[in-house]
Short mmCIF file of C-alpha atoms in Angstrom, two decimals:
data_model
loop_
_atom_site.label_atom_id
_atom_site.label_comp_id
_atom_site.label_asym_id
_atom_site.label_seq_id
_atom_site.Cartn_x
_atom_site.Cartn_y
_atom_site.Cartn_z
CA UNK A 78 95.04 135.56 111.06
CA UNK A 79 95.95 132.15 111.05
CA UNK A 80 97.79 131.09 114.62
CA UNK A 81 97.98 127.19 114.24
CA UNK A 82 100.34 124.75 112.98
CA UNK A 83 98.42 122.01 111.29
CA UNK A 84 98.52 118.47 109.14
CA UNK A 85 95.69 117.90 106.57
CA UNK A 86 95.91 114.20 104.77
CA UNK A 87 94.21 112.83 102.24
CA UNK A 88 93.98 109.32 99.97
CA UNK A 89 94.74 108.06 97.06
CA UNK A 90 92.64 106.09 95.06
CA UNK A 91 92.57 102.31 93.36
CA UNK A 92 89.77 100.55 90.61
CA UNK A 93 88.96 97.26 92.53
CA UNK A 94 86.56 96.79 89.48
CA UNK A 95 84.87 98.60 86.60
CA UNK A 96 88.11 99.84 84.41
CA UNK A 97 86.77 100.59 80.69
CA UNK A 98 83.81 99.39 81.57
CA UNK A 99 82.57 102.13 82.82
CA UNK A 100 83.33 105.14 80.54
CA UNK A 101 80.53 102.73 78.97
CA UNK A 102 77.98 103.15 81.56
CA UNK A 103 78.97 100.53 83.70
CA UNK A 104 79.72 99.93 87.28
CA UNK A 105 82.80 100.91 88.24
CA UNK A 106 84.03 100.19 92.12
CA UNK A 107 87.09 102.97 93.58
CA UNK A 108 88.45 102.46 97.22
CA UNK A 109 90.56 104.77 99.32
CA UNK A 110 94.40 103.76 99.09
CA UNK A 111 96.17 103.77 102.33
CA UNK A 112 99.23 105.69 100.57
CA UNK A 113 98.16 109.73 101.45
CA UNK A 114 99.42 113.63 100.31
CA UNK A 115 99.71 115.77 103.90
CA UNK A 116 99.41 118.66 103.85
CA UNK A 117 101.41 121.65 106.68
CA UNK A 118 99.50 124.68 107.49
CA UNK A 119 101.19 127.28 109.42
CA UNK A 120 100.97 130.83 110.18
CA UNK A 121 103.36 132.44 107.25
CA UNK A 122 105.47 136.14 106.86
CA UNK A 123 102.74 138.64 107.57
CA UNK A 124 101.20 139.99 104.40
CA UNK A 125 102.77 136.62 102.20
CA UNK A 126 101.37 133.31 101.28
CA UNK A 127 103.69 130.30 100.24
CA UNK A 128 104.03 127.70 98.80
CA UNK A 129 106.23 124.35 98.66
CA UNK A 130 106.04 121.31 96.99
CA UNK A 131 108.96 118.72 97.63
CA UNK A 132 108.02 116.09 95.14
CA UNK A 133 108.07 118.52 92.56
CA UNK A 134 110.34 121.23 92.83
CA UNK A 135 108.18 124.11 93.24
CA UNK A 136 108.86 126.70 96.44
CA UNK A 137 106.43 130.03 95.36
CA UNK A 138 105.84 132.84 97.24
CA UNK A 139 103.33 135.72 96.96
CA UNK A 140 102.60 139.11 98.73
CA UNK A 141 98.74 139.15 99.33
CA UNK A 142 98.00 142.15 98.29
CA UNK A 143 99.48 141.09 94.61
CA UNK A 144 97.20 138.14 94.54
CA UNK A 145 94.42 140.46 95.55
CA UNK A 146 94.97 143.29 92.45
CA UNK A 147 95.32 139.65 90.31
CA UNK A 148 91.68 138.34 91.70
CA UNK A 149 90.11 141.82 90.38
CA UNK A 150 91.42 141.62 87.76
CA UNK A 151 90.28 137.78 86.48
CA UNK A 152 86.82 138.15 88.30
CA UNK A 153 85.05 138.97 85.78
CA UNK A 154 87.16 136.53 82.90
CA UNK A 155 83.90 134.04 82.32
CA UNK A 156 83.44 133.44 85.68
CA UNK A 157 79.92 132.20 86.21
CA UNK A 158 77.75 129.82 88.95
CA UNK A 159 77.22 127.18 85.93
CA UNK A 160 80.92 126.97 85.06
CA UNK A 161 83.80 125.70 87.55
CA UNK A 162 86.54 125.46 85.57
CA UNK A 163 88.09 128.96 85.03
CA UNK A 164 88.32 129.50 81.23
CA UNK A 165 91.19 130.27 79.07
CA UNK A 166 91.03 134.23 79.91
CA UNK A 167 91.56 133.16 83.61
CA UNK A 168 94.25 130.29 83.03
CA UNK A 169 96.00 132.78 80.41
CA UNK A 170 96.29 135.45 83.32
CA UNK A 171 96.88 133.14 85.82
CA UNK A 172 99.86 131.31 83.63
CA UNK A 173 101.92 134.87 82.87
CA UNK A 174 101.31 135.82 87.01
CA UNK A 175 102.91 132.92 88.06
CA UNK A 176 105.24 132.61 84.58
CA UNK A 177 104.41 129.31 83.34
CA UNK A 178 104.61 128.90 79.89
CA UNK A 179 101.01 128.20 78.04
CA UNK A 180 100.55 124.53 77.09
CA UNK A 181 103.26 123.80 79.39
CA UNK A 182 102.05 120.23 81.39
CA UNK A 183 104.68 119.50 83.85
CA UNK A 184 102.86 118.45 87.21
CA UNK A 185 104.87 121.41 88.79
CA UNK A 186 103.18 123.49 86.58
CA UNK A 187 99.63 122.08 86.84
CA UNK A 188 100.16 121.84 90.66
CA UNK A 189 100.90 125.53 90.48
CA UNK A 190 98.92 126.39 88.53
CA UNK A 191 95.57 125.04 90.95
CA UNK A 192 96.73 126.12 93.92
CA UNK A 193 96.89 129.45 92.22
CA UNK A 194 93.29 129.40 91.28
CA UNK A 195 91.38 127.91 94.04
CA UNK A 196 93.08 130.22 96.44
CA UNK A 197 91.94 133.45 94.38
CA UNK A 198 88.25 132.01 93.47
CA UNK A 199 88.10 130.17 97.10
CA UNK A 200 89.19 134.03 98.63
CA UNK A 201 86.96 135.87 96.30
CA UNK A 202 83.51 134.06 97.58
CA UNK A 203 84.72 133.48 101.55
CA UNK A 204 86.85 136.55 102.33
CA UNK A 205 90.57 136.52 101.74
CA UNK A 206 93.07 133.66 102.44
CA UNK A 207 95.71 135.39 105.22
CA UNK A 208 98.82 135.05 105.35
CA UNK A 209 99.92 131.09 105.25
CA UNK A 210 103.01 128.71 104.97
CA UNK A 211 102.00 125.96 103.12
CA UNK A 212 103.76 122.34 102.23
CA UNK A 213 102.34 119.60 100.51
CA UNK A 214 104.32 116.05 100.35
CA UNK A 215 102.76 112.75 99.07
CA UNK A 216 103.07 109.04 100.09
CA UNK A 217 102.09 108.40 96.33
CA UNK A 218 103.43 108.54 92.92
CA UNK A 219 102.98 111.24 90.17
CA UNK A 220 101.30 109.36 87.06
CA UNK A 221 100.63 106.03 88.23
CA UNK A 222 96.83 106.65 88.15
CA UNK A 223 96.20 106.80 91.73
CA UNK A 224 94.49 109.99 92.18
CA UNK A 225 97.45 111.76 93.86
CA UNK A 226 96.42 115.26 92.27
CA UNK A 227 93.23 114.48 93.09
CA UNK A 228 94.06 114.41 96.84
CA UNK A 229 96.48 117.32 96.44
CA UNK A 230 93.27 119.26 95.11
CA UNK A 231 91.75 117.56 98.46
CA UNK A 232 94.16 118.59 101.14
CA UNK A 233 94.66 122.54 99.71
CA UNK A 234 90.85 123.17 99.48
CA UNK A 235 90.75 121.53 103.01
CA UNK A 236 93.22 123.84 104.31
CA UNK A 237 92.22 127.01 102.70
CA UNK A 238 88.63 126.70 102.86
CA UNK A 239 89.70 126.62 106.51
CA UNK A 240 92.56 129.13 106.69
CA UNK A 241 89.69 131.84 105.45
CA UNK A 242 86.95 130.44 107.93
CA UNK A 243 84.28 128.64 104.78
CA UNK A 244 84.69 125.48 107.36
CA UNK A 245 85.50 125.19 110.77
CA UNK A 246 88.75 124.07 112.59
CA UNK A 247 87.55 120.82 114.00
CA UNK A 248 90.51 119.45 116.10
CA UNK A 249 90.50 120.59 119.34
CA UNK A 250 93.16 121.06 121.52
CA UNK A 251 94.52 117.05 122.16
CA UNK A 252 93.23 115.80 119.75
CA UNK A 253 96.06 114.05 117.10
CA UNK A 254 93.00 113.74 114.67
CA UNK A 255 89.43 114.95 113.61
CA UNK A 256 87.08 115.25 110.28
CA UNK A 257 84.80 118.03 109.13
CA UNK A 258 81.00 117.55 108.83
CA UNK A 259 79.30 116.16 106.17
CA UNK A 260 78.10 119.81 104.99
CA UNK A 261 81.81 120.18 105.03
CA UNK A 262 82.76 117.78 102.84
CA UNK A 263 80.79 118.35 100.32
CA UNK A 264 82.14 121.74 100.36
CA UNK A 265 85.07 120.27 100.11
CA UNK A 266 84.90 117.67 97.47
CA UNK A 267 83.46 120.70 95.28
CA UNK A 268 85.87 122.91 95.69
CA UNK A 269 88.72 119.95 95.23
CA UNK A 270 86.70 118.85 91.61
CA UNK A 271 87.62 122.59 90.54
CA UNK A 272 91.31 121.86 91.25
CA UNK A 273 91.06 118.76 89.51
CA UNK A 274 89.46 120.57 86.41
CA UNK A 275 92.29 122.91 86.36
CA UNK A 276 94.85 119.71 86.02
CA UNK A 277 92.88 117.27 83.89
CA UNK A 278 90.47 119.69 82.30
CA UNK A 279 87.39 116.82 81.97
CA UNK A 280 87.77 114.49 85.36
CA UNK A 281 84.50 112.15 86.13
CA UNK A 282 84.99 113.73 89.67
CA UNK A 283 85.49 109.62 91.34
CA UNK A 284 89.62 110.30 92.33
CA UNK A 285 88.43 113.87 94.47
CA UNK A 286 85.13 112.07 95.67
CA UNK A 287 87.20 109.70 96.86
CA UNK A 288 90.09 111.67 98.38
CA UNK A 289 87.01 113.68 100.73
CA UNK A 290 85.53 110.58 101.84
CA UNK A 291 87.47 107.60 101.95
CA UNK A 292 85.81 104.09 101.69
CA UNK A 293 84.87 103.02 98.29
CA UNK A 294 82.37 104.26 96.25
CA UNK A 295 80.51 103.29 93.14
CA UNK A 296 80.44 105.35 90.21
CA UNK A 297 77.81 104.89 87.06
CA UNK A 298 77.03 107.21 84.22
CA UNK A 299 78.09 110.21 86.11
CA UNK A 300 76.46 109.02 89.51
CA UNK A 301 78.53 108.63 92.93
CA UNK A 302 77.09 106.54 95.70
CA UNK A 303 78.88 105.89 98.65
CA UNK A 304 79.23 102.37 99.53
CA UNK A 305 77.02 101.27 102.98
CA UNK A 306 80.11 99.79 105.17
CA UNK A 307 83.58 99.05 103.85
CA UNK A 308 85.96 96.56 105.52
CA UNK A 309 89.61 97.39 105.41
CA UNK A 310 91.38 95.11 103.33
CA UNK A 311 95.21 94.45 102.89
CA UNK A 312 96.77 95.13 99.69
CA UNK A 313 99.82 94.68 97.84
CA UNK A 314 100.28 97.53 95.39
CA UNK A 315 102.78 97.54 92.69
CA UNK A 316 103.43 100.10 90.37
CA UNK A 317 105.58 98.68 87.00
CA UNK A 318 106.72 101.65 85.62
CA UNK A 319 105.73 100.39 82.60
CA UNK A 320 103.99 104.18 81.17
CA UNK A 321 101.23 104.32 79.38
CA UNK A 322 98.26 106.45 77.51
CA UNK A 323 94.48 106.48 79.26
CA UNK A 324 93.13 108.08 76.16
CA UNK A 325 95.40 105.45 73.69
CA UNK A 326 93.92 102.59 75.74
CA UNK A 327 90.25 103.18 76.08
CA UNK A 328 90.29 104.33 72.38
CA UNK A 329 91.52 100.53 71.73
CA UNK A 330 88.81 99.36 73.58
CA UNK A 331 86.15 101.34 71.83
CA UNK A 332 87.71 100.11 68.69
CA UNK A 333 87.45 96.06 69.51
CA UNK A 334 83.88 96.71 70.43
CA UNK A 335 82.75 98.20 67.41
CA UNK A 336 84.73 95.45 65.83
CA UNK A 337 83.72 92.32 67.73
CA UNK A 338 80.16 93.45 69.39
CA UNK A 339 78.67 90.54 69.84
CA UNK A 340 81.39 88.82 71.33
CA UNK A 341 82.77 92.18 73.54
CA UNK A 342 79.59 93.56 74.90
CA UNK A 343 78.86 90.61 77.16
CA UNK A 344 83.07 90.91 78.22
CA UNK A 345 81.26 94.12 79.59
CA UNK A 346 78.28 93.13 80.57
CA UNK A 347 80.38 90.07 83.07
CA UNK A 348 82.40 93.31 84.29
CA UNK A 349 79.56 94.84 85.57
CA UNK A 350 78.35 91.74 87.07
CA UNK A 351 81.81 91.66 88.83
CA UNK A 352 81.40 95.35 90.38
CA UNK A 353 77.89 94.94 91.60
CA UNK A 354 78.48 91.52 93.09
CA UNK A 355 81.78 92.74 94.62
CA UNK A 356 79.67 95.81 96.20
CA UNK A 357 77.06 92.89 98.01
CA UNK A 358 80.33 91.79 99.11
CA UNK A 359 82.03 94.13 100.78
CA UNK A 360 79.20 95.62 102.47
CA UNK A 361 77.92 92.11 103.84
CA UNK A 362 81.35 91.78 105.16
CA UNK A 363 82.70 92.43 108.88
CA UNK A 364 84.95 95.20 109.30
CA UNK A 365 88.16 93.25 109.71
CA UNK A 366 87.52 90.17 107.85
CA UNK A 367 88.96 86.74 108.37
CA UNK A 368 90.22 84.17 105.91
CA UNK A 369 87.37 82.43 104.92
CA UNK A 370 85.88 85.42 103.42
CA UNK A 371 88.85 86.33 100.94
CA UNK A 372 88.00 83.46 98.99
CA UNK A 373 85.76 84.70 96.87
CA UNK A 374 87.24 88.54 96.31
CA UNK A 375 89.99 86.89 94.79
CA UNK A 376 88.18 84.95 92.36
CA UNK A 377 86.57 88.26 91.34
CA UNK A 378 90.24 89.38 90.89
CA UNK A 379 91.37 86.20 88.52
CA UNK A 380 88.22 86.97 85.96
CA UNK A 381 88.18 90.44 86.08
CA UNK A 382 91.47 90.22 85.15
CA UNK A 383 91.27 87.72 82.02
CA UNK A 384 88.32 90.17 80.68
CA UNK A 385 90.82 93.17 80.65
CA UNK A 386 93.42 90.82 79.06
CA UNK A 387 90.34 90.36 76.82
CA UNK A 388 89.54 93.76 76.07
CA UNK A 389 92.96 94.39 74.88
CA UNK A 390 94.49 96.59 77.89
CA UNK A 391 96.25 94.33 79.25
CA UNK A 392 100.65 93.79 79.35
CA UNK A 393 103.91 91.41 79.80
CA UNK A 394 104.45 93.59 83.06
CA UNK A 395 101.23 92.76 84.31
CA UNK A 396 100.94 88.98 83.56
CA UNK A 397 104.48 89.14 84.88
CA UNK A 398 102.92 90.50 88.09
CA UNK A 399 100.68 88.18 88.18
CA UNK A 400 102.47 85.04 87.70
CA UNK A 401 104.55 85.78 90.35
CA UNK A 402 102.21 86.59 93.10
CA UNK A 403 100.41 83.05 91.76
CA UNK A 404 103.61 81.71 92.57
CA UNK A 405 103.27 82.67 96.54
CA UNK A 406 99.21 82.09 96.62
CA UNK A 407 98.02 84.92 95.95
CA UNK A 408 95.86 86.48 93.74
CA UNK A 409 96.01 89.98 91.02
CA UNK A 410 94.68 92.56 88.36
CA UNK A 411 95.88 95.49 86.82
CA UNK A 412 94.11 98.67 88.22
CA UNK A 413 93.68 101.50 86.46
CA UNK A 414 94.11 102.22 82.80
CA UNK A 415 96.33 99.16 81.74
CA UNK A 416 98.91 98.28 79.49
CA UNK A 417 101.55 98.99 82.24
CA UNK A 418 100.89 100.99 85.31
CA UNK A 419 99.65 98.97 88.59
CA UNK A 420 98.66 96.22 89.81
CA UNK A 421 97.29 95.44 93.22
CA UNK A 422 97.58 92.15 95.41
CA UNK A 423 95.05 90.57 97.92
CA UNK A 424 96.68 89.77 101.26
CA UNK A 425 93.81 87.90 102.80
CA UNK A 426 94.99 87.81 106.82
CA UNK A 427 96.10 84.32 107.12
CA UNK A 428 99.39 85.16 104.57
CA UNK A 429 102.61 85.20 106.01
CA UNK A 430 104.48 87.66 106.39
CA UNK A 431 107.46 85.69 105.20
CA UNK A 432 104.87 85.15 101.64
CA UNK A 433 104.71 88.74 101.46
CA UNK A 434 108.81 89.42 101.75
CA UNK A 435 109.24 86.81 99.52
CA UNK A 436 106.38 88.65 96.95
CA UNK A 437 107.96 91.89 96.93
CA UNK A 438 111.26 90.16 96.63
CA UNK A 439 110.23 89.19 93.72
CA UNK A 440 108.30 92.01 92.24
CA UNK A 441 111.36 93.72 92.74
CA UNK A 442 113.35 91.50 90.80
CA UNK A 443 111.45 92.72 87.83
CA UNK A 444 111.69 96.44 88.28
CA UNK A 445 108.91 97.08 89.54
CA UNK A 446 107.84 98.84 92.90
CA UNK A 447 106.18 97.52 95.84
CA UNK A 448 104.10 99.39 98.37
CA UNK A 449 102.33 96.50 101.66
CA UNK A 450 98.99 99.06 102.38
CA UNK A 451 95.55 99.10 102.85
CA UNK A 452 92.22 100.09 101.03
CA UNK A 453 89.03 101.41 102.49
CA UNK A 454 91.39 104.74 104.38
CA UNK A 455 88.97 107.48 106.00
CA UNK A 456 88.96 110.25 103.86
CA UNK A 457 90.61 113.31 104.33
CA UNK A 458 91.43 114.24 107.90
CA UNK A 459 93.30 117.12 110.01
CA UNK A 460 95.83 115.81 112.29
CA UNK A 461 97.91 117.40 114.70
CA UNK A 462 101.42 117.92 113.55
CA UNK A 463 102.96 115.88 117.07
CA UNK A 464 100.35 112.85 115.92
CA UNK A 465 102.63 112.59 112.51
CA UNK A 466 104.85 110.21 111.68
CA UNK A 467 108.65 110.96 111.97
CA UNK A 468 109.11 110.31 108.25
CA UNK A 469 105.51 112.87 107.64
CA UNK A 470 107.21 115.37 109.95
CA UNK A 471 110.91 115.13 108.01
CA UNK A 472 109.33 115.54 104.56
CA UNK A 473 106.93 118.10 105.58
CA UNK A 474 110.39 120.56 106.94
CA UNK A 475 113.21 119.61 105.45
CA UNK A 476 111.73 122.30 102.40
#
């Protein structure tokens, strides 16, 4: 029986360098974004498991005997140690149980499906998940390439594993936050990856790893390595709100490489070198860098943004973003797939608040949405509810 009211949070992510080149075996750097997803965990009505996702309009509740029966029905449908993703028969059974249409891909459908799958699979391995009331709310916009689904999966994994006793509850009375051991974080990450597979099919595993460990990670050819040390850097994150298809953009880059290999391969090698140089610079920087540490990072941004335009993943909205911030002596680049989506702008510590506010106003006048935030944020964290901000508490108690 679960008796405490607690909260779990996990960060989103941005790609600092290495977009698109990473698909072709080059190095990418992914960093944790200090915009977070929050999950409130509290005792539920006896014999019931409830989940509320106010951001996508989900409010569902199931009786635990019914979930136990469903778990028994799907247990033999393709489960195996080598195959963490449920097979089609398992997903079909979960969809039918939840009343989700076949092929439904709306965020609320996938989030519900991931919740049910993780809940049933975790309880099959570690014992029943107790009667709980779970509410999840996020500061991250969905569908913007900022790792919102992975942050959700990481929070769910931590809460469900803790609920059934597979990991500890490290928060002592009187503490505001706590983190799990390395071994427990590894378990959280593995289950979050399973949730991501339900949502995305075949993700790289980078987003859930950043959500679990925070800081910055190097990713190359399937291998994920945390950076030894990561400074906290202030940034402006801007969503151009221009929709794009990652699949189409990736295909376009591949086509261009096939068409002009002698021209494009050196560009990819240069992007790879930027990622590696940037890793060296970040690992040598102090935790709170001073202004003189920023010019080289700004140059990396400028060079890489030009490279990404050469690859064909730029967009007039991103050009506008870079022009607006340059007019305030700030340096920007796209992050993620490109073709619209989001951009990041470095904010050195000597940037005046007036300059930041002026840049934000000019970007918002273009129809963009801006957040002043940080990169290099901590990974999944357990909180006492009393330590959360009023905004987060309000969001988690309004459902």
